[in-house]
Coordinates of C-alpha atoms in Angstrom, one line a residue:
M1 CA -26.7 10.3 -4.5
T2 CA -25.9 11.8 -0.9
N3 CA -23.1 9.0 0.1
P4 CA -20.7 7.2 -3.3
G5 CA -19.3 4.5 -2.8
V6 CA -16.6 2.8 -5.0
I7 CA -18.5 -0.9 -5.0
A8 CA -16.9 -4.2 -6.8
Y9 CA -19.4 -6.6 -7.6
S10 CA -17.8 -8.8 -9.8
A11 CA -14.8 -9.3 -12.6
G12 CA -14.8 -5.8 -14.6
D13 CA -17.8 -4.9 -12.7
L14 CA -17.2 -1.6 -10.9
R15 CA -19.9 0.6 -9.7
V16 CA -20.4 3.9 -8.3
E17 CA -23.8 3.5 -5.9
D18 CA -25.5 4.9 -3.2
I19 CA -24.0 3.2 -0.2
G20 CA -26.4 5.2 2.3
T21 CA -25.8 6.9 5.8
P22 CA -23.6 5.0 7.8
T23 CA -24.3 3.5 11.6
P24 CA -21.5 3.4 14.1
R25 CA -21.3 1.6 16.6
R26 CA -20.0 2.9 19.8
D27 CA -16.3 2.6 19.2
E28 CA -17.1 3.9 15.7
A29 CA -16.9 7.4 14.7
I30 CA -17.9 8.3 11.1
V31 CA -15.1 10.1 9.0
D32 CA -16.0 11.9 5.5
I33 CA -13.3 10.7 3.4
A34 CA -11.0 13.4 1.8
Y35 CA -9.1 10.6 -0.9
G36 CA -8.7 7.2 -1.4
G37 CA -5.1 5.8 -2.7
V38 CA -5.8 3.1 -5.3
C39 CA -3.8 0.0 -4.3
G40 CA -2.9 -3.5 -6.5
S41 CA -6.2 -5.5 -4.6
D42 CA -8.0 -2.9 -5.7
L43 CA -6.6 -3.2 -9.5
H44 CA -7.4 -7.3 -8.6
Y45 CA -10.6 -7.1 -7.0
W46 CA -12.0 -4.6 -10.1
R47 CA -9.9 -6.8 -13.5
H48 CA -9.7 -10.7 -11.8
G49 CA -12.8 -10.2 -8.8
A50 CA -10.5 -11.5 -7.2
A51 CA -6.9 -10.9 -5.0
G52 CA -5.0 -13.5 -4.6
A53 CA -7.2 -15.5 -2.6
S54 CA -9.2 -14.1 -1.4
V55 CA -12.2 -13.8 -3.6
L56 CA -15.4 -12.1 -4.0
R57 CA -18.4 -14.0 -3.4
E58 CA -20.4 -10.8 -2.1
P59 CA -20.7 -7.0 -3.7
M60 CA -17.5 -5.1 -1.4
V61 CA -17.1 -1.4 -1.0
L62 CA -13.2 -1.4 -1.9
G63 CA -10.4 0.9 -0.3
H64 CA -8.1 0.5 2.4
E65 CA -5.3 3.8 1.9
V66 CA -7.3 6.8 3.3
S67 CA -7.4 9.8 4.9
G68 CA -10.6 12.2 6.0
V69 CA -12.6 14.3 8.8
V70 CA -14.1 12.8 11.7
S71 CA -17.5 14.9 11.7
V72 CA -18.9 12.1 14.1
A73 CA -16.5 10.7 17.2
A74 CA -16.9 7.2 18.4
A75 CA -19.7 7.1 21.1
D76 CA -18.1 6.1 23.6
G77 CA -15.5 8.5 24.0
T78 CA -12.7 7.1 22.3
G79 CA -10.4 8.2 19.9
P80 CA -10.3 11.6 17.8
A81 CA -12.7 14.3 18.6
E82 CA -15.4 15.8 15.5
G83 CA -13.1 18.0 12.9
T84 CA -9.7 15.8 13.6
R85 CA -8.5 15.3 10.5
V86 CA -7.0 11.4 10.5
T87 CA -5.2 8.6 8.0
V88 CA -6.5 4.8 8.8
H89 CA -4.3 1.6 9.8
P90 CA -6.6 -0.6 8.4
L91 CA -5.9 -4.1 10.1
T92 CA -7.8 -5.8 12.9
P93 CA -5.4 -8.5 13.9
H94 CA -6.9 -12.2 14.8
G95 CA -5.4 -15.5 15.8
D96 CA -7.3 -18.7 14.5
G97 CA -7.1 -20.4 17.6
R98 CA -4.4 -23.0 16.2
T99 CA -1.7 -21.2 14.4
P100 CA 0.9 -19.5 16.8
W101 CA 2.4 -16.2 15.6
P102 CA 3.6 -13.8 17.2
S103 CA 1.6 -11.3 19.3
H104 CA 4.1 -8.1 19.2
R105 CA 3.7 -8.3 15.5
P106 CA 0.2 -7.8 14.8
N107 CA 0.9 -7.8 10.5
L108 CA 1.5 -11.9 10.8
A109 CA -1.8 -13.0 13.0
P110 CA -3.3 -15.3 10.9
A111 CA -7.0 -14.8 10.9
S112 CA -6.8 -10.4 10.5
S113 CA -9.5 -8.8 7.9
Y114 CA -8.5 -5.5 6.6
L115 CA -10.3 -3.0 5.0
G116 CA -11.3 -3.4 1.5
S117 CA -10.7 -7.2 2.1
A118 CA -12.7 -10.8 0.5
L119 CA -11.3 -12.8 2.8
H120 CA -13.4 -13.8 5.9
L121 CA -17.1 -14.0 4.9
P122 CA -18.8 -11.5 5.2
H123 CA -16.2 -10.0 3.7
T124 CA -14.8 -6.2 5.1
Q125 CA -15.9 -3.8 3.6
G126 CA -13.2 -0.9 2.8
A127 CA -14.0 2.7 2.6
F128 CA -13.7 4.0 -0.8
A129 CA -16.8 5.9 -0.1
A130 CA -17.7 9.8 0.6
R131 CA -18.7 8.5 4.4
V132 CA -17.8 5.8 6.5
A133 CA -17.9 4.7 9.8
L134 CA -14.5 3.4 11.1
P135 CA -13.4 1.7 14.4
A136 CA -11.7 4.7 16.5
R137 CA -8.5 2.6 17.4
M138 CA -8.2 2.9 13.3
L139 CA -7.9 6.4 13.2
F140 CA -4.5 8.7 13.8
D141 CA -4.7 12.7 14.2
L142 CA -2.6 14.4 11.4
P143 CA 0.0 16.4 12.3
D144 CA -0.4 20.4 11.3
T145 CA 2.4 20.0 8.6
L146 CA 1.0 17.1 6.7
D147 CA -2.0 17.4 4.1
L148 CA -5.0 14.9 3.7
R149 CA -4.1 14.5 -0.1
T150 CA -0.2 13.3 0.9
A151 CA -1.8 11.4 4.1
A152 CA -3.6 9.0 2.2
L153 CA -0.2 7.6 1.1
A154 CA 0.5 6.6 5.1
E155 CA -0.7 3.1 4.3
P156 CA 1.6 1.9 1.5
A157 CA 4.0 4.3 3.2
A158 CA 3.8 1.5 5.9
V159 CA 3.9 -1.1 4.2
A160 CA 7.3 0.7 2.6
W161 CA 9.2 1.3 5.6
H162 CA 8.2 -2.5 7.8
A163 CA 10.0 -3.5 4.1
V164 CA 13.2 -1.5 4.8
H165 CA 13.5 -2.1 8.2
R166 CA 13.6 -6.1 8.2
V167 CA 17.0 -5.6 7.5
G168 CA 17.7 -3.7 10.6
T169 CA 19.1 -0.5 9.1
V170 CA 20.2 0.6 5.6
A171 CA 22.3 3.9 7.1
G172 CA 25.3 3.9 5.1
R173 CA 24.6 1.2 2.8
S174 CA 23.8 0.9 -1.1
V175 CA 19.6 0.1 -1.7
A176 CA 18.4 -1.5 -4.9
V177 CA 15.0 -1.4 -5.3
I178 CA 13.2 -3.6 -8.0
G179 CA 10.1 -2.3 -9.1
A180 CA 9.6 1.3 -8.8
G181 CA 5.1 1.9 -9.0
P182 CA 4.3 2.9 -6.0
I183 CA 5.4 1.3 -3.1
G184 CA 8.7 1.0 -4.4
Q185 CA 9.1 4.4 -4.5
L186 CA 8.1 4.8 -1.2
A187 CA 10.8 2.0 -0.4
A188 CA 13.7 4.3 -1.8
A189 CA 12.2 7.2 -0.1
A190 CA 11.7 5.5 3.0
A191 CA 15.7 4.3 2.2
Q192 CA 16.9 7.3 1.6
G193 CA 15.2 8.9 4.4
L194 CA 16.8 6.4 6.3
G195 CA 20.3 7.4 5.3
A196 CA 20.8 5.1 3.1
A197 CA 24.5 5.7 0.7
H198 CA 23.4 5.0 -2.4
V199 CA 19.2 3.7 -4.1
T200 CA 18.7 2.4 -7.3
V201 CA 15.7 1.6 -9.0
T202 CA 14.9 -0.6 -11.4
D203 CA 11.6 -0.5 -14.0
L204 CA 10.1 -1.3 -17.7
H205 CA 9.2 1.9 -17.5
P206 CA 10.8 5.6 -18.3
A207 CA 8.2 7.8 -16.2
P208 CA 9.1 6.0 -12.7
R209 CA 12.3 5.8 -13.1
E210 CA 12.3 9.8 -14.1
I211 CA 10.2 10.0 -10.5
A212 CA 13.1 8.0 -8.9
V213 CA 16.2 10.2 -10.3
R214 CA 13.6 14.0 -9.5
R215 CA 14.1 12.6 -5.7
G216 CA 17.5 11.7 -5.9
A217 CA 18.0 8.0 -6.3
H218 CA 19.8 6.5 -9.8
A219 CA 17.9 4.0 -12.5
L220 CA 18.0 1.5 -14.4
D221 CA 15.6 -0.1 -17.0
A222 CA 14.3 -2.9 -15.6
R223 CA 15.4 -5.5 -18.9
D224 CA 19.2 -4.3 -18.1
A225 CA 20.8 -7.3 -17.1
D226 CA 24.4 -7.0 -16.8
A227 CA 24.2 -3.3 -15.4
I228 CA 21.8 -4.7 -12.7
S229 CA 24.1 -7.7 -11.8
Q230 CA 27.1 -4.8 -11.6
L231 CA 24.8 -3.2 -8.4
H232 CA 26.5 -5.3 -6.0
A233 CA 23.6 -3.4 -3.5
D234 CA 24.3 -4.0 -0.1
V235 CA 20.2 -4.6 0.5
V236 CA 18.0 -5.3 -2.4
I237 CA 14.2 -4.9 -2.0
E238 CA 12.0 -7.2 -4.4
S239 CA 8.9 -4.4 -5.1
S240 CA 7.0 -5.7 -8.8
G241 CA 6.2 -9.4 -7.3
T242 CA 7.4 -10.9 -10.2
V243 CA 9.6 -13.7 -11.4
P244 CA 11.8 -11.9 -13.7
G245 CA 11.7 -9.3 -10.6
L246 CA 13.3 -11.6 -8.2
E247 CA 15.6 -13.1 -10.2
A248 CA 17.4 -9.3 -11.1
A249 CA 16.8 -9.4 -7.0
V250 CA 19.6 -12.3 -6.4
S251 CA 21.3 -10.7 -9.1
A252 CA 21.8 -7.3 -7.8
A253 CA 22.7 -8.1 -4.3
A254 CA 26.1 -8.2 -3.0
R255 CA 27.8 -11.2 -1.6
G256 CA 26.7 -11.4 2.0
G257 CA 23.8 -9.4 1.2
D258 CA 20.6 -8.6 1.9
V259 CA 17.2 -9.3 0.0
V260 CA 14.1 -8.4 1.1
L261 CA 10.6 -10.5 -0.6
L262 CA 8.4 -7.8 -0.8
G263 CA 6.4 -7.7 -4.1
L264 CA 4.2 -10.5 -3.4
Q265 CA 4.8 -13.8 -6.0
A266 CA 2.0 -15.6 -7.2
A267 CA 0.8 -18.5 -5.2
G268 CA 2.6 -22.2 -5.8
Q269 CA 6.2 -22.0 -6.5
V270 CA 7.9 -19.9 -8.1
P271 CA 11.2 -19.8 -9.6
A272 CA 14.2 -18.9 -8.6
P273 CA 18.3 -18.9 -8.8
M274 CA 18.7 -19.9 -5.4
A275 CA 22.4 -21.6 -6.3
T276 CA 23.0 -17.6 -6.1
A277 CA 21.5 -17.2 -3.4
I278 CA 23.6 -20.1 -1.8
T279 CA 26.7 -19.3 -2.9
R280 CA 26.6 -15.6 -1.6
E281 CA 25.2 -16.6 1.4
L282 CA 22.5 -14.0 1.4
S283 CA 19.3 -13.7 4.0
L284 CA 15.9 -13.2 2.2
H285 CA 13.7 -11.4 4.1
G286 CA 9.8 -11.6 3.1
S287 CA 7.5 -8.5 4.3
F288 CA 4.4 -8.1 4.2
R289 CA 1.9 -5.3 5.2
F290 CA 3.6 -3.3 8.5
G291 CA 2.9 -3.5 12.2
D292 CA 3.0 -0.7 14.8
E293 CA 5.2 1.6 12.6
F294 CA 2.1 3.9 12.0
G295 CA 2.6 6.1 13.9
E296 CA 6.0 6.8 13.3
V297 CA 5.3 6.6 9.1
I298 CA 3.2 9.8 9.4
D299 CA 5.8 11.9 11.5
A300 CA 8.0 10.7 9.1
L301 CA 5.9 12.3 6.3
A302 CA 5.0 15.3 8.1
S303 CA 8.3 16.0 8.0
G304 CA 9.5 15.1 5.0
A305 CA 11.8 11.9 5.8
I306 CA 9.6 10.0 3.3
D307 CA 9.9 12.6 0.3
V308 CA 7.3 11.9 -2.0
T309 CA 7.8 13.9 -4.5
G310 CA 6.2 12.2 -7.8
V311 CA 4.4 9.4 -6.2
I312 CA 1.0 11.4 -6.6
S313 CA 0.6 11.2 -10.5
H314 CA -3.0 11.4 -10.6
V315 CA -6.5 12.6 -8.7
R316 CA -9.7 11.8 -10.3
A317 CA -13.0 13.3 -8.4
V318 CA -15.8 9.9 -7.4
Q319 CA -19.6 11.0 -8.2
R320 CA -20.1 8.4 -10.9
T321 CA -19.2 4.6 -12.1
D322 CA -17.4 5.8 -15.1
D323 CA -15.0 7.8 -12.2
A324 CA -14.4 5.2 -10.7
V325 CA -13.3 3.6 -13.8
D326 CA -12.2 5.5 -15.8
A327 CA -9.6 6.3 -12.2
F328 CA -8.6 2.6 -12.5
E329 CA -7.9 2.3 -15.3
I330 CA -5.2 5.2 -14.9
A331 CA -4.4 3.4 -12.3
A332 CA -3.9 -0.1 -14.1
D333 CA -1.3 1.4 -16.7
A334 CA 2.3 1.8 -15.6
S335 CA 4.0 3.1 -17.9
R336 CA 1.6 6.8 -17.4
S337 CA 0.7 6.6 -13.6
C338 CA 2.2 6.3 -10.8
K339 CA -0.5 6.1 -7.3
V340 CA -3.8 6.8 -8.4
L341 CA -6.1 8.7 -5.6
L342 CA -9.9 9.1 -5.6
A343 CA -11.3 12.5 -4.6
F344 CA -14.4 12.2 -2.3
G345 CA -15.0 15.8 -1.4
A346 CA -13.6 16.4 2.2
D347 CA -10.5 17.7 2.1
R348 CA -10.5 20.5 4.2

């Protein structure tokens, strides 16, 4: 198999197949992928054949959290040169011609495409493959101090960084993060790096709590409602995307505090303790993907301002279907994994 790619066909049907030699457009470079992080959306495509409103209608290469090395530079002369180590900003913002959106916030463009997304047809193919052709504008050079394995965290770290910045500043403030999966861990790390006075995470499982504690955060069992209600945190980041997590986030917030809604809740009506939010005069902030912070996040990873100790829990080489399924099964088990990386072999 010359170019193995991880492809979702339908719910429960994940395959590793040869996707052939990529043929780049003039503004695209060929990237030899080193690592790819398994995201919650990848797991949803594998388990359910859909991620929210994005439903699989044709086979799709998964993956948008990747790092690698440019093996063929873009023919039009844009982007990084051959041999450059890069990570990838997977968004292509588009308007729909009807819906207004703030042009300085590209993550809010209403008809955007994202690598490894089934929102549009044809689907936007992802980057879980040994070699892929990607628009040169998506490629960001890596500092010498940032290894390719850590660089695969740039996209989820940017999601977390964006969420923390939705409240302006966390410097000197107390922060609680509800849900300590990969994004929650990175949100806690970003808050610490940005000067939060005190960071607490909550989770149902001991393993993610222990990861956060090793980085200097405090941790609570998510079932300890009394302890959570006594946090009185200035800023709460809801990262679980669950109804109990949303309730806990409001409960944990200090009067006059900020609650960032980062975890994606189910579509439709979701119960929430709005009376408490009103009487405490809480400010609720939505947070979706990220905008132009990507370069800033890469620098923060390189400098250690975002401490990712313990976030990468497993790395699995991918050559066969069984390899990919094994990695996805590990990633789906929050009790024993954090961020799972697929290794495609271009680490240099």
